[in-house]
PDB file of C-alpha atoms in Angstrom:
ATOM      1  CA  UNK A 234    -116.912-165.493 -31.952  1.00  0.00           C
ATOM      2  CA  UNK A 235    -119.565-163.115 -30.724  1.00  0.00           C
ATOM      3  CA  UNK A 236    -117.250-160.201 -30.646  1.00  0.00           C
ATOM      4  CA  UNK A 237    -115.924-160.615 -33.886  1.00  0.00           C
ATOM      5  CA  UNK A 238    -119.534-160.778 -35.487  1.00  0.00           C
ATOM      6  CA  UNK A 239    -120.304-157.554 -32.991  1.00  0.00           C
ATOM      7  CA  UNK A 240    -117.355-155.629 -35.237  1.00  0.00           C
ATOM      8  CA  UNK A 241    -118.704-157.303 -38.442  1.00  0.00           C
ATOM      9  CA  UNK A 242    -121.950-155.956 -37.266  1.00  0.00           C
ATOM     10  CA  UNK A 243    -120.385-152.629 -36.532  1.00  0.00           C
ATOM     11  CA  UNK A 244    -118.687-152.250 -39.498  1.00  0.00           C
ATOM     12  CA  UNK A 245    -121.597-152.691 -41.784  1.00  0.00           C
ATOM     13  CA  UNK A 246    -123.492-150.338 -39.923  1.00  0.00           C
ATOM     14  CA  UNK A 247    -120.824-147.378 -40.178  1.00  0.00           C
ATOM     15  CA  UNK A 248    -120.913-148.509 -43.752  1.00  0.00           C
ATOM     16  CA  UNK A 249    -124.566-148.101 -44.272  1.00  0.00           C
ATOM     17  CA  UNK A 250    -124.230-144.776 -42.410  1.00  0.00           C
ATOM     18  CA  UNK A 251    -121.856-143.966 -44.743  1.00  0.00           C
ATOM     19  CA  UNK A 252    -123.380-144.699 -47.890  1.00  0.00           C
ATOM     20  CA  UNK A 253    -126.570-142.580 -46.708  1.00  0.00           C
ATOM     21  CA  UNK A 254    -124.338-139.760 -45.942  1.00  0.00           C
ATOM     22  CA  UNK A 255    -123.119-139.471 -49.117  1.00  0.00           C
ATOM     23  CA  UNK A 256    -126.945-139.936 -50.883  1.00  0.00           C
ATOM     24  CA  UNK A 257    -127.786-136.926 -48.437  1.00  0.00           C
ATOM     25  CA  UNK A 258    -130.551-139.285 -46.389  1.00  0.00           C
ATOM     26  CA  UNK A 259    -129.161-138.810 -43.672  1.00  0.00           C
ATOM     27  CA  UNK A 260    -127.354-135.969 -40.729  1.00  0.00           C
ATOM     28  CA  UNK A 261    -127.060-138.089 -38.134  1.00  0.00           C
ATOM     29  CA  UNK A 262    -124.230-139.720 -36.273  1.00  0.00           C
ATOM     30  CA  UNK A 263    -123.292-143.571 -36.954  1.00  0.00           C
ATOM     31  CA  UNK A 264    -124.990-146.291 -34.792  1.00  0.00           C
ATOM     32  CA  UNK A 265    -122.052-147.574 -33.152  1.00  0.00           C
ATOM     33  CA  UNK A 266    -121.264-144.278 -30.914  1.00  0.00           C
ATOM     34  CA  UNK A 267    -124.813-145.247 -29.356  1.00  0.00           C
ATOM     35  CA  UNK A 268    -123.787-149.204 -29.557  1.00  0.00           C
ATOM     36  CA  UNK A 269    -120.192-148.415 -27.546  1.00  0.00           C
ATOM     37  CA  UNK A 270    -122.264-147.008 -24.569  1.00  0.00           C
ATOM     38  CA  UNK A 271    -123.740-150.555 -24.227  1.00  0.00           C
ATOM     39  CA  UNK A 272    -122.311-153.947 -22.750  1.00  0.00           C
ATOM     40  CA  UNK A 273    -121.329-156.774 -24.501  1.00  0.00           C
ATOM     41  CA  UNK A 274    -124.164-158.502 -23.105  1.00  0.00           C
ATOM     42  CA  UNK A 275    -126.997-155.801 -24.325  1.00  0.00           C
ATOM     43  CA  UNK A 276    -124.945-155.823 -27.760  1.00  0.00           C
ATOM     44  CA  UNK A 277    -125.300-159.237 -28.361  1.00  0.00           C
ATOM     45  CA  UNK A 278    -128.511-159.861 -26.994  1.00  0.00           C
ATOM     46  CA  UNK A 279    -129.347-156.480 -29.763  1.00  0.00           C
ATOM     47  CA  UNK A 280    -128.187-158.679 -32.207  1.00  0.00           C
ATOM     48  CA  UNK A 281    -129.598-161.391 -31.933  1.00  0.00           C
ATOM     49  CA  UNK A 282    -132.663-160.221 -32.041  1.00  0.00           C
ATOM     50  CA  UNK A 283    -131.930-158.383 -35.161  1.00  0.00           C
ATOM     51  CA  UNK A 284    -130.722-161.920 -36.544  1.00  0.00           C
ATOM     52  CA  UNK A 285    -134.089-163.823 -35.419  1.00  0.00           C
ATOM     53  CA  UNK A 286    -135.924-160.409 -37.282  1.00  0.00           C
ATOM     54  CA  UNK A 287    -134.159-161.293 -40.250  1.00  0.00           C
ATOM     55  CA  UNK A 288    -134.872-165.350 -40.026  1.00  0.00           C
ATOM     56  CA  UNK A 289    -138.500-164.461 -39.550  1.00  0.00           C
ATOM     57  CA  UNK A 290    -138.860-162.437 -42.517  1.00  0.00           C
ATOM     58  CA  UNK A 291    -136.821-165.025 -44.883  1.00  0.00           C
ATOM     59  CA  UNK A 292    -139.503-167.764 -43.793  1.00  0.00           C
ATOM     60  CA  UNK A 293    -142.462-165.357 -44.639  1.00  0.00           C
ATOM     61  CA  UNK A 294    -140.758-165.043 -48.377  1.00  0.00           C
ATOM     62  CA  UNK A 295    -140.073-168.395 -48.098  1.00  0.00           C
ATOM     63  CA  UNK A 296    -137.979-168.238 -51.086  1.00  0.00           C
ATOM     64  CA  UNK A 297    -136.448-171.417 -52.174  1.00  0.00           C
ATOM     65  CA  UNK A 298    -132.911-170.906 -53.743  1.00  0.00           C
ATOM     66  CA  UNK A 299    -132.582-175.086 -53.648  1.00  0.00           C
ATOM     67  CA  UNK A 300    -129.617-174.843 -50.991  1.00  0.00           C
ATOM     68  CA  UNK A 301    -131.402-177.569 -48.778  1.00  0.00           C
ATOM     69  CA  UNK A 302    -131.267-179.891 -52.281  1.00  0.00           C
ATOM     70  CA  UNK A 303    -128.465-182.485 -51.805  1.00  0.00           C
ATOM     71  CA  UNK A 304    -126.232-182.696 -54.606  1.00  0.00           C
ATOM     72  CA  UNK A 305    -125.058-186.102 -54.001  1.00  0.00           C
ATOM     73  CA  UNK A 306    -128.505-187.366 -53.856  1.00  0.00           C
ATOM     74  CA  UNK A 307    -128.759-189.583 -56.892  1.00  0.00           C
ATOM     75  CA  UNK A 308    -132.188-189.409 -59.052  1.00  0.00           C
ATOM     76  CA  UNK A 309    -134.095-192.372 -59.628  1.00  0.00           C
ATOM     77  CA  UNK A 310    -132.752-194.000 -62.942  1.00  0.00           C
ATOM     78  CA  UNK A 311    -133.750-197.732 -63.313  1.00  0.00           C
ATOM     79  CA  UNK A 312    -130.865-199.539 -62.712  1.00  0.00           C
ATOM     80  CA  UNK A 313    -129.251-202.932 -65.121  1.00  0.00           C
ATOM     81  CA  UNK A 314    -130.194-206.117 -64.188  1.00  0.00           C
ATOM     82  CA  UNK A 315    -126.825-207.266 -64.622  1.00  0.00           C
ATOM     83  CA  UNK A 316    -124.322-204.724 -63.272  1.00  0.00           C
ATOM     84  CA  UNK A 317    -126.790-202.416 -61.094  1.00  0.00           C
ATOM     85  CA  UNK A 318    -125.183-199.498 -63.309  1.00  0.00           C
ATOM     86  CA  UNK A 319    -127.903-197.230 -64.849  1.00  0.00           C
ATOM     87  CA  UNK A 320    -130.370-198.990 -67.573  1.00  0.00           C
ATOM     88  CA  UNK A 321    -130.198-197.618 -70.822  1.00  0.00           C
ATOM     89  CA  UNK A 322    -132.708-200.033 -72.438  1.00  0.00           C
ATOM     90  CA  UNK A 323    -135.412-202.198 -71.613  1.00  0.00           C
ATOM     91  CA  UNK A 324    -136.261-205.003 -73.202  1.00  0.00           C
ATOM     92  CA  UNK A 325    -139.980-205.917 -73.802  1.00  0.00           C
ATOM     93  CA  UNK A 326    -139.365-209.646 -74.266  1.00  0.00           C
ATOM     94  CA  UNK A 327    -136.957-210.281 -71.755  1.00  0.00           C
ATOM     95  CA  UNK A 328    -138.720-207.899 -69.055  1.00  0.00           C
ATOM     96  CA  UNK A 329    -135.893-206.316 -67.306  1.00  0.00           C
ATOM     97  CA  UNK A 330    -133.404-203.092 -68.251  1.00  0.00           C
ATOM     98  CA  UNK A 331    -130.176-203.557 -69.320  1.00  0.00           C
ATOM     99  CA  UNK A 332    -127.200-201.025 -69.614  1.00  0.00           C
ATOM    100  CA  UNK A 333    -125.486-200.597 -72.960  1.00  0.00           C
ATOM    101  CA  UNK A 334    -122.584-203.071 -72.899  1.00  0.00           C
ATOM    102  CA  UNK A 335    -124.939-206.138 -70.688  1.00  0.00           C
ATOM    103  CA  UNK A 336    -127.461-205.565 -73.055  1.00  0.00           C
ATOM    104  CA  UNK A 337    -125.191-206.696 -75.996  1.00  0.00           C
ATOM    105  CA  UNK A 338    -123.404-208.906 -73.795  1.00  0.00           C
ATOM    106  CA  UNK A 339    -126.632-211.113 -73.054  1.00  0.00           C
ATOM    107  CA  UNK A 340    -127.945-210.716 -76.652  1.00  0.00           C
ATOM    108  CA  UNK A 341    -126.957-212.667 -79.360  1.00  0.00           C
ATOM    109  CA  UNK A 342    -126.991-210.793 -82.909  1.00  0.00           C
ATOM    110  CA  UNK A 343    -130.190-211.960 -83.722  1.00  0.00           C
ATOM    111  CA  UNK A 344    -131.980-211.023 -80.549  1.00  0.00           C
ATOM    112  CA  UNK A 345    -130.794-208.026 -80.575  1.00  0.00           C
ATOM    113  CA  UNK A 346    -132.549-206.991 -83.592  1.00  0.00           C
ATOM    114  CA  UNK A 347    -135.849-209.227 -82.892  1.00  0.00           C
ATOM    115  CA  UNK A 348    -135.950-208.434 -79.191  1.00  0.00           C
ATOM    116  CA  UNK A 349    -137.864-205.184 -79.005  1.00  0.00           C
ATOM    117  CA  UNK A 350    -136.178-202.298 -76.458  1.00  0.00           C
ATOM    118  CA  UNK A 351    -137.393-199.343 -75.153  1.00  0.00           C
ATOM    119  CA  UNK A 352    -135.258-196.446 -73.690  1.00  0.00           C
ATOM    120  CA  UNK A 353    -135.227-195.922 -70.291  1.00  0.00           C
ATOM    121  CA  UNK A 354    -136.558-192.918 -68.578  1.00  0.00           C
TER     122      UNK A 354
END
C-alpha cells in the first residue's frame, strides 16, 4: 500500500516538474532522482509528513464541503398519528397531524371541511 502511494507520490511530482518546465519556472532536475537515493523508510516517513502538512492546513481553512453530512439521516418532519408516515396536516380540533390519506380516512365529509388544518412544517 505504501509503495504504491510512494509511485503515486512520485508520479505527481515528475508531473509538477514537468508542467514547470514547460512554463519556464524551473531548470532543475525532478524530485524523485533525489527521492531514489533514500530508503523506503525515509520515503515514507517524507510523506507522511507532507500528508499531516496538508491535514493541518485543511483544518486552518476549515472549509466545510458537507461530506461529514449523512445522507440517510432523515430531517425532522412531524410524523401521522395514525401510520407514523410523514404529517401533511394538522388538525387544530383534533390536536394531532395526520398524513393525507389518514386524515380523510378518520374524517367524515363534514369534519373535514369544519375541522380546521394547518400544514405541516
Amino acid at each position: 500500500m505504501f509503495l504504491s502511494i510512494l509511485v503515486i507520490a512520485e508520479d505527481v511530482s515528475l508531473l509538477e516538474h514537468r508542467f514547470r518546465q514547460l512554463k519556464g519556472l524551473t531548470e532543475e532536475k525532478p524530485a524523485s532522482s533525489e527521492n531514489s537515493s533514500l530508503s523506503t523508510t525515509d520515503q515514507v516517513s517524507k510523506l507522511v509528513e507532507r500528508y499531516i502538512e496538508e491535514a493541518r492546513i485543511d483544518s486552518k481553512c476549515s472549509v466545510d464541503f458537507g461530506l461529514d453530512d449523512d445522507p440517510t439521516e432523515k430531517e425532522n418532519f412531524p410524523s401521522c398519528y395514525m401510520c407514523d408516515g410523514v404529517a401533511e396536516f394538522s388538525c387544530r380540533e383534533c390536536d394531532d397531524n395526520f398524513c393525507k390519506r389518514c386524515f380523510n380516512k378518520t374524517h367524515n365529509k363534514r369534519e373535514r371541511f369544519e375541522h380546521q388544518t394547518e400544514i405541516c412544517k
